[in-house]
Short mmCIF file of C-alpha atoms and ligand atoms in Angstrom, two decimals:
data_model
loop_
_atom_site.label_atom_id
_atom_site.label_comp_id
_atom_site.label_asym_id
_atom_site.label_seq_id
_atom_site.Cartn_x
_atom_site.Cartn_y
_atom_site.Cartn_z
CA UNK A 1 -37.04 3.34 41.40
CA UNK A 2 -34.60 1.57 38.99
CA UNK A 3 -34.99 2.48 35.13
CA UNK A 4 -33.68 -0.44 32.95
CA UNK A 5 -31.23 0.16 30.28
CA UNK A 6 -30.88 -0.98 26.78
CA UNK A 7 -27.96 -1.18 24.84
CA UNK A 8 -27.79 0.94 21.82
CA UNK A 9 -24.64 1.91 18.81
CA UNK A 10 -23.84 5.08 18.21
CA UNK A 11 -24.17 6.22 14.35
CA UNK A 12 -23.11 10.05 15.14
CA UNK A 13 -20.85 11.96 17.49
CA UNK A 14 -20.40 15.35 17.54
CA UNK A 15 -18.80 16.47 20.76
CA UNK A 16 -21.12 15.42 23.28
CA UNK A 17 -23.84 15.47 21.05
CA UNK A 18 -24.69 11.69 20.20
CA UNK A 19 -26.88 9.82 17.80
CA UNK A 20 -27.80 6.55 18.68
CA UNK A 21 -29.63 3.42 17.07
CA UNK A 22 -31.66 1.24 19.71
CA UNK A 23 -32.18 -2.36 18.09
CA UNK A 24 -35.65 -1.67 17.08
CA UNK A 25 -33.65 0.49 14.27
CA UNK A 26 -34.82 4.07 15.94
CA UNK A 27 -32.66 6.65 15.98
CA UNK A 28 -32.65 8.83 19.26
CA UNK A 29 -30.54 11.58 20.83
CA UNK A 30 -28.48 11.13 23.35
CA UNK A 31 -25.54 12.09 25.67
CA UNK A 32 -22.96 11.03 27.90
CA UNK A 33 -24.26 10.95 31.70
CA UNK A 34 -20.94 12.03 33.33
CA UNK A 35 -17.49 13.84 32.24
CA UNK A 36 -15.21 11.59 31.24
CA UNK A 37 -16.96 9.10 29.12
CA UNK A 38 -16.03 9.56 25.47
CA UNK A 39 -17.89 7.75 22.97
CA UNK A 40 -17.16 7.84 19.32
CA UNK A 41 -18.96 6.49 16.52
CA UNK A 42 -19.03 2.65 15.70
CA UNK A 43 -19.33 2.58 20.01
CA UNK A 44 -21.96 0.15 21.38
CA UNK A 45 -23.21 1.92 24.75
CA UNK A 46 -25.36 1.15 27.48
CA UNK A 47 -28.00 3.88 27.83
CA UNK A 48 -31.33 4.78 29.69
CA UNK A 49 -34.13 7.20 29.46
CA UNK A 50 -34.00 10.08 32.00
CA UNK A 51 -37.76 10.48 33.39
CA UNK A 52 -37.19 13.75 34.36
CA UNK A 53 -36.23 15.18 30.92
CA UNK A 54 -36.93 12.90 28.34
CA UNK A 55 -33.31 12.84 26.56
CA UNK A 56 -31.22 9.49 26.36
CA UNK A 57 -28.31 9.15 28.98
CA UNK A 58 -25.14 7.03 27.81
CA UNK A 59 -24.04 5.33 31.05
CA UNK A 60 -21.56 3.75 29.72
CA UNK A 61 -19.47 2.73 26.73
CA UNK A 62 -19.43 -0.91 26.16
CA UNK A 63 -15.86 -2.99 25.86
CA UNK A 64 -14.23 -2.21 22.52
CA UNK A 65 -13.26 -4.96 19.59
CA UNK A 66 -11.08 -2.60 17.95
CA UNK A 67 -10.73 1.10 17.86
CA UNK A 68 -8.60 3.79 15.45
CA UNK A 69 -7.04 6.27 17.57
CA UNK A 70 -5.49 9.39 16.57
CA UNK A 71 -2.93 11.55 18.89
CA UNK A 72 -4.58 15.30 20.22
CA UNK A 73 -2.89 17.92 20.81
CA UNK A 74 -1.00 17.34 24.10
CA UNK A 75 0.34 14.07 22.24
CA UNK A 76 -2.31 11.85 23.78
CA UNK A 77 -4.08 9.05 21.96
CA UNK A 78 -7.69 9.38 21.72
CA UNK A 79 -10.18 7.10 19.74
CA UNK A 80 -11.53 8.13 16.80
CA UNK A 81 -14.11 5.50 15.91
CA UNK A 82 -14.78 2.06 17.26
CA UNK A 83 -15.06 -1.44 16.63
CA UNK A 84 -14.14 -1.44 12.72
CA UNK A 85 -12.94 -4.28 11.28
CA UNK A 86 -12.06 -2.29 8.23
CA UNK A 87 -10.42 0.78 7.17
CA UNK A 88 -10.92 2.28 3.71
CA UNK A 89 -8.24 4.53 2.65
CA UNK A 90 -9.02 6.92 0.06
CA UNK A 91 -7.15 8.30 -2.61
CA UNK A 92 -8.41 10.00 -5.42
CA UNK A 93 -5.96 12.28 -8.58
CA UNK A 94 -7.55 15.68 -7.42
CA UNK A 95 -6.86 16.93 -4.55
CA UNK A 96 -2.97 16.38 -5.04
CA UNK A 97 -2.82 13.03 -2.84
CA UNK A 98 -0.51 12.97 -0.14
CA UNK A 99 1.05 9.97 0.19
CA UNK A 100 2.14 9.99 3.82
CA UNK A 101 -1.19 10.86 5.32
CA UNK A 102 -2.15 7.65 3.58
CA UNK A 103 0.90 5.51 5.01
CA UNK A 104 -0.65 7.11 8.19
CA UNK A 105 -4.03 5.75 8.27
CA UNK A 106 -2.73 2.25 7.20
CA UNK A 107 -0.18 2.09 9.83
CA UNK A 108 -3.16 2.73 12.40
CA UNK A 109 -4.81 0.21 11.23
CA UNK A 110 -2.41 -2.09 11.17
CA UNK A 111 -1.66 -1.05 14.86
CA UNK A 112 -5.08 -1.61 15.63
CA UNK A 113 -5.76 -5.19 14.08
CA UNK A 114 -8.11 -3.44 11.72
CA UNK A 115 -7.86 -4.80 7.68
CA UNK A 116 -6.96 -1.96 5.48
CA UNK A 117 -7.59 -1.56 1.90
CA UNK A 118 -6.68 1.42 0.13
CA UNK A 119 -9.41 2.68 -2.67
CA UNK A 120 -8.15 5.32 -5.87
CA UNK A 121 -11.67 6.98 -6.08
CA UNK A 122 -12.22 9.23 -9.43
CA UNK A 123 -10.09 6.79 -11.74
CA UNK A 124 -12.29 8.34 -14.73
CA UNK A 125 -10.08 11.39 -14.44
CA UNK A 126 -7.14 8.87 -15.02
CA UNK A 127 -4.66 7.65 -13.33
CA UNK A 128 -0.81 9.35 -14.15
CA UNK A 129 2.22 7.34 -13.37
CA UNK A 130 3.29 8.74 -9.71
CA UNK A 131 -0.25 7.78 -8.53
CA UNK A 132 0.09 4.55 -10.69
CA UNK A 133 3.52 3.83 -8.66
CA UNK A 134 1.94 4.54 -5.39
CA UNK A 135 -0.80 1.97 -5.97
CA UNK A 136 2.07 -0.60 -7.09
CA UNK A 137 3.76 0.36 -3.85
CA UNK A 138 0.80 -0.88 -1.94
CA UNK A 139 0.26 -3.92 -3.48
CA UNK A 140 4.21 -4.72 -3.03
CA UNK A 141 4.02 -4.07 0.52
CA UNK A 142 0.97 -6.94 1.15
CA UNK A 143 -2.26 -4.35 0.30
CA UNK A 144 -4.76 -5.21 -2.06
CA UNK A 145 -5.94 -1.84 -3.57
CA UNK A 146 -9.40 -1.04 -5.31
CA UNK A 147 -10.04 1.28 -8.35
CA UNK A 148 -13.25 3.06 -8.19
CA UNK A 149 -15.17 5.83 -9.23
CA UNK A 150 -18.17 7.48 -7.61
CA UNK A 151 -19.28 9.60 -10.25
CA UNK A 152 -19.13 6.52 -13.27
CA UNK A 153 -19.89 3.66 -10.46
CA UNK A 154 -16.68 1.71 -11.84
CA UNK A 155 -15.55 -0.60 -9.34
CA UNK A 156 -18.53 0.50 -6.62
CA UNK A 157 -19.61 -3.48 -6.76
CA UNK A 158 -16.41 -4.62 -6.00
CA UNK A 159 -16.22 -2.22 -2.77
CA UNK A 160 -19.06 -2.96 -1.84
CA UNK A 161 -18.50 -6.95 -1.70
CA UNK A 162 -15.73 -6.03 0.34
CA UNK A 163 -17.64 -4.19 2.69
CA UNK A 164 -20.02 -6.66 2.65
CA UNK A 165 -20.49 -7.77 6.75
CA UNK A 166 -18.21 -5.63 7.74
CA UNK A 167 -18.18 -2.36 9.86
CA UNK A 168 -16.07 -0.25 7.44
CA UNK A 169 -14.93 3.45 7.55
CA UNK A 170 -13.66 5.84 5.13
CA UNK A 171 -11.09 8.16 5.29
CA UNK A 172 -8.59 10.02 3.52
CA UNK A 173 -8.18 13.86 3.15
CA UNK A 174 -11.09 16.22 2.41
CA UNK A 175 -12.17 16.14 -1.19
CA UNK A 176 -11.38 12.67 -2.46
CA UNK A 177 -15.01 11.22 -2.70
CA UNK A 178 -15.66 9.70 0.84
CA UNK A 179 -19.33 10.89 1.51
CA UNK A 180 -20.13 10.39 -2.40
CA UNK A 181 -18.90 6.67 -2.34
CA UNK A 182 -20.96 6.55 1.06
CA UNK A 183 -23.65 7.60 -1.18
CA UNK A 184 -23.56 4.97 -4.16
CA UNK A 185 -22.75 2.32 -1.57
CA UNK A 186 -25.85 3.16 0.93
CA UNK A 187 -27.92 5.29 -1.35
CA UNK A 188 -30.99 7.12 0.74
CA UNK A 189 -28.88 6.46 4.38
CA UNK A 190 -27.59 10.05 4.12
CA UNK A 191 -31.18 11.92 3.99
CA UNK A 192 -32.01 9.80 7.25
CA UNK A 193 -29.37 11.04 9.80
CA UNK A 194 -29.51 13.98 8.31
CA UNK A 195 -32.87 15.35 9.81
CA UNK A 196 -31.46 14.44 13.18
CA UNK A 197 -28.07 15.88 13.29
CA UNK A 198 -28.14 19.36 13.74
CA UNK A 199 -26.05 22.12 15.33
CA UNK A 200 -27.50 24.54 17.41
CA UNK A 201 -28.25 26.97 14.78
CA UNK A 202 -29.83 24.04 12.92
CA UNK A 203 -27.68 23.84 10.14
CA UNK A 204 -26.44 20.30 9.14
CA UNK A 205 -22.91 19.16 11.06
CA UNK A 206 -20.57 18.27 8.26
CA UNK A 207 -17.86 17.50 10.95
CA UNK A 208 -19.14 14.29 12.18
CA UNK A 209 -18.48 10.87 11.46
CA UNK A 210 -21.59 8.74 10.81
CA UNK A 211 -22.08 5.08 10.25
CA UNK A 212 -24.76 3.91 7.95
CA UNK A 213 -26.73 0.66 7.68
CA UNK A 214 -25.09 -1.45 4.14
CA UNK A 215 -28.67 -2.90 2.08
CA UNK A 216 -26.62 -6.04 2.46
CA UNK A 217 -25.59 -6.57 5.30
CA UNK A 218 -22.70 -4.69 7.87
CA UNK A 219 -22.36 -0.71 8.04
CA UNK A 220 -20.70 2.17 6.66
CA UNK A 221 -18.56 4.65 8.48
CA UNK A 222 -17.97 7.82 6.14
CA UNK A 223 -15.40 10.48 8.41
CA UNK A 224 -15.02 14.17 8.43
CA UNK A 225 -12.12 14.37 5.75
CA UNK A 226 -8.55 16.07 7.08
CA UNK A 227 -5.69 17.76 6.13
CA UNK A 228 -3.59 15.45 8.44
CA UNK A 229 -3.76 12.39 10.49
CA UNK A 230 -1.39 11.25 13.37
CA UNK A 231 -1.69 8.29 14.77
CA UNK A 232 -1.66 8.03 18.47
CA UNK A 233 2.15 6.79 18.62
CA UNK A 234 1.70 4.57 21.92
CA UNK A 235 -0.87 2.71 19.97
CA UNK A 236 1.80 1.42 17.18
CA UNK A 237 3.50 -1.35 17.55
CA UNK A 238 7.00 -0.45 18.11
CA UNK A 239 8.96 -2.68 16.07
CA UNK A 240 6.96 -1.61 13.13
CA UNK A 241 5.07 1.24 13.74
CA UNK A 242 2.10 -0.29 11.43
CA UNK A 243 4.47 -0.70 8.33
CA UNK A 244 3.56 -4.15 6.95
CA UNK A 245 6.47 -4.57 5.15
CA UNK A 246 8.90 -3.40 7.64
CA UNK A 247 7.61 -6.02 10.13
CA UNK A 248 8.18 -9.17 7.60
CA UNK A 249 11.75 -7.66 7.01
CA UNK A 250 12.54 -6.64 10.69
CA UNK A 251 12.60 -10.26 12.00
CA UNK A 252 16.13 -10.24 9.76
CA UNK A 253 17.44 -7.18 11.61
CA UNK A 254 20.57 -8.08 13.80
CA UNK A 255 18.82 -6.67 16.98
CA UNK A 256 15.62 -7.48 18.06
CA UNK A 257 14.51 -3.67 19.45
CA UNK A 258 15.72 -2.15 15.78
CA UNK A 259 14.05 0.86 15.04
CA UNK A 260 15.34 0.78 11.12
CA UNK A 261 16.79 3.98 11.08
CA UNK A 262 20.62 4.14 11.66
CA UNK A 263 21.29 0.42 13.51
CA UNK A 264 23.67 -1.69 12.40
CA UNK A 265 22.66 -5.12 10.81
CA UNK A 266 19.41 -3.05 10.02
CA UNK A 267 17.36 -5.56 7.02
CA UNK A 268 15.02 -2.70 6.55
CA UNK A 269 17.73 -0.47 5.72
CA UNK A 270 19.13 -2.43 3.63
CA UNK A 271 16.00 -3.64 1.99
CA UNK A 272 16.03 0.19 0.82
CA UNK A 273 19.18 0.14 -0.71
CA UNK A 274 18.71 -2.77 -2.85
CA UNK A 275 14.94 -1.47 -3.96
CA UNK A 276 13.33 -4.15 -2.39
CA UNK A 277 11.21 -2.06 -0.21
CA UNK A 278 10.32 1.87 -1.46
CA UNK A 279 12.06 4.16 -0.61
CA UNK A 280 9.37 6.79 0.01
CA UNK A 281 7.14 4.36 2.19
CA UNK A 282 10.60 4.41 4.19
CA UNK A 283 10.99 8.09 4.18
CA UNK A 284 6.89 7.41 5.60
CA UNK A 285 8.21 5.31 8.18
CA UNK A 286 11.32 7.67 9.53
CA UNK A 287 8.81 11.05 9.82
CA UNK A 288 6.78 8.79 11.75
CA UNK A 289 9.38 7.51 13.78
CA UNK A 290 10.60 10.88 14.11
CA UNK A 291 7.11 11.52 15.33
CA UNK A 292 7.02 9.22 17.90
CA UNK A 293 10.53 10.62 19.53
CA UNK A 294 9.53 13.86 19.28
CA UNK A 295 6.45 13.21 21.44
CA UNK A 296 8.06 10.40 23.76
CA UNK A 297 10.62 13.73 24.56
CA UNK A 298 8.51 15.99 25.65
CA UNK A 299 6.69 14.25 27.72
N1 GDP B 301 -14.54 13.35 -11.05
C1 GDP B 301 -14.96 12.80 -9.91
N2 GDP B 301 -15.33 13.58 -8.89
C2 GDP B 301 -15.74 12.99 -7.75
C3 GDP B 301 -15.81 11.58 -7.62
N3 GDP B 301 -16.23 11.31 -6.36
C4 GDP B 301 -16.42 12.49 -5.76
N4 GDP B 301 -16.15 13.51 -6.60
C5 GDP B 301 -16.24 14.96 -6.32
O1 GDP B 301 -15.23 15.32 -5.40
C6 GDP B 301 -15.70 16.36 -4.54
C7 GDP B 301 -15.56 15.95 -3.09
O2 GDP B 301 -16.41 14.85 -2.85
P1 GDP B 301 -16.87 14.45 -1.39
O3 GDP B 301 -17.63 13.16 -1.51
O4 GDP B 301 -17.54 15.57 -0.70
O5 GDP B 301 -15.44 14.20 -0.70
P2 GDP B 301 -15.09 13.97 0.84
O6 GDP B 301 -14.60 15.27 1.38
O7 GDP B 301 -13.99 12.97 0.83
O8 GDP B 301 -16.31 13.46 1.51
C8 GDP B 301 -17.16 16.61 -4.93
O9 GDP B 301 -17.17 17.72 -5.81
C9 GDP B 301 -17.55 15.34 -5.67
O10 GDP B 301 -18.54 15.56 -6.63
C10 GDP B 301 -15.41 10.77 -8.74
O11 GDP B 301 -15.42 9.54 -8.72
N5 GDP B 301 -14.99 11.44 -9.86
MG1 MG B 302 -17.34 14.12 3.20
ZN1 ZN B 303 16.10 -2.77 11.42
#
């Protein structure tokens, strides 16, 4: 007896658990037929319906157009979420923002083909002149950055038109605004998934990334926030490692494998030391770097 299959994209993951939207626009569980198949959220999958037991098996996870991948534990890479074609990186006064986790993402994303825009959520509480600096940095290095606010809506209109047809995530570290943008951007999404994602005491899974349908067009990914974020180092390019504005400057760099940290000839370097690139996006780059060797060692 064959069982035809439908293709489906999956809005939640939480370990093997799996929420999935069919075309029709339902929502059904689901979960991976077989070890070994991982999919993440933003995956499209191929699935069936098991006649036996009524649940949703994901055969398989369909080719992806992009993916964000972070490294685990053992130094691995391992995808995170799938087939954006833009990354939201948010920053926000309160918590204290850490810059590098920041550099992080965008350097991912870069990696990854994936636009990235970087978004200062709760401007109302103002904006002081380190944070101020760090958004100049961006916008020196080739990023155009947004100002927003979730709790006054400033600047939710102009995030929104550049979500607009796009699959988009947010990230950033816990407490800067992601699932509250997620909420003035798709209002009424949240109350939907919510019913259906559950853990098995029944309480709602916080740790989950989900993606939501946009009003207008293109989805929403809001992500579990984090203290930390390493990128999976094999996925970087390795004359840049992500860094936008260390790849324009590294085609000036006397050898062609630089890594921009104690060659000779080095136009990164030395892009530094005149203050034409900043020195703490450097100081980004060289942990990351550092990073990379460290893992590349021990294995
Ligand atoms: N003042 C202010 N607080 C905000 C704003 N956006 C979110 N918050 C608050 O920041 C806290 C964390 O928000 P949440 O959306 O859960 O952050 P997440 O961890 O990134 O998803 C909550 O107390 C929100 O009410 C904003 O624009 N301004
Ligand atoms: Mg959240
Ligand atoms: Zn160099």
């Amino acid at each position: 007896m064959s069982v035809a299959t439908f293709d489906a994209r999956v809005i939640a993951a939480f370990g093997r658990h799996l929420l999935v939207r069919e075309a029709s626009g339902r929502s059904l569980k689901a979960r991976p037929f077989g070890r070994g198949l991982g999919a993440v959220c933003g995956d499209e999958v191929r699935c069936r319906n098991d006649p036996h037991h009524g649940e949703v098996h994901v055969l398989e996870v369909l080719p992806r157009r992009t993916a964000l991948y972070r490294s685990n534990a053992r130094g691995g890479g391992e995808a995170v979420l799938a087939n954006l074609t833009r990354l939201l990186v948010i920053i926000a006064p309160l918590p204290p923002p850490d810059p590098f986790v920041a550099d992080r993402y965008l350097a991912a994303a870069e990696s990854a083909g994936i636009a990235a825009t970087p978004v200062l959520n709760k401007s109302e509480l103002g904006i002081d002149a380190a944070l101020r600096t760090q958004l100049e940095v961006y916008a020196t290095a080739g990023y155009e950055y947004l100002t927003v606010s979730a709790a006054t809506g400033e600047g939710i209109d102009a995030l929104l038109a550049t979500c607009a047809g796009q699959v988009a995530a947010l990230v950033g570290q816990s407490g800067v605004g992601k699932s509250s943008l997620v909420h003035q951007l798709a209002p009424g999404a949240e109350a939907e998934v919510g019913s259906l994602m559950r853990d098995e005491e029944g309480r709602h899974t916080t740790t989950v990334s989900r993606l939501y349908e946009l009003a207008g067009g293109g989805q929403l990914i809001d992500s579990p926030g984090v203290r930390d974020f390493a990128p999976a180092i094999d996925r970087l390019d390795p004359r840049h490692l992500g860094f936008i504005e260390i790849a324009r400057l590294a085609a000036s760099c006397r050898f062609l494998d630089c890594r921009h940290m104690r060659e000779p000839g080095c136009a990164v370097r030395q892009a530094v030391e005149v203050g034409l690139m900043d020195p703490r996006r450097y100081e980004s780059y060289r942990r990351l770097r550092r990073l990379a060797e460290e893992l590349t060692a021990r294995w």
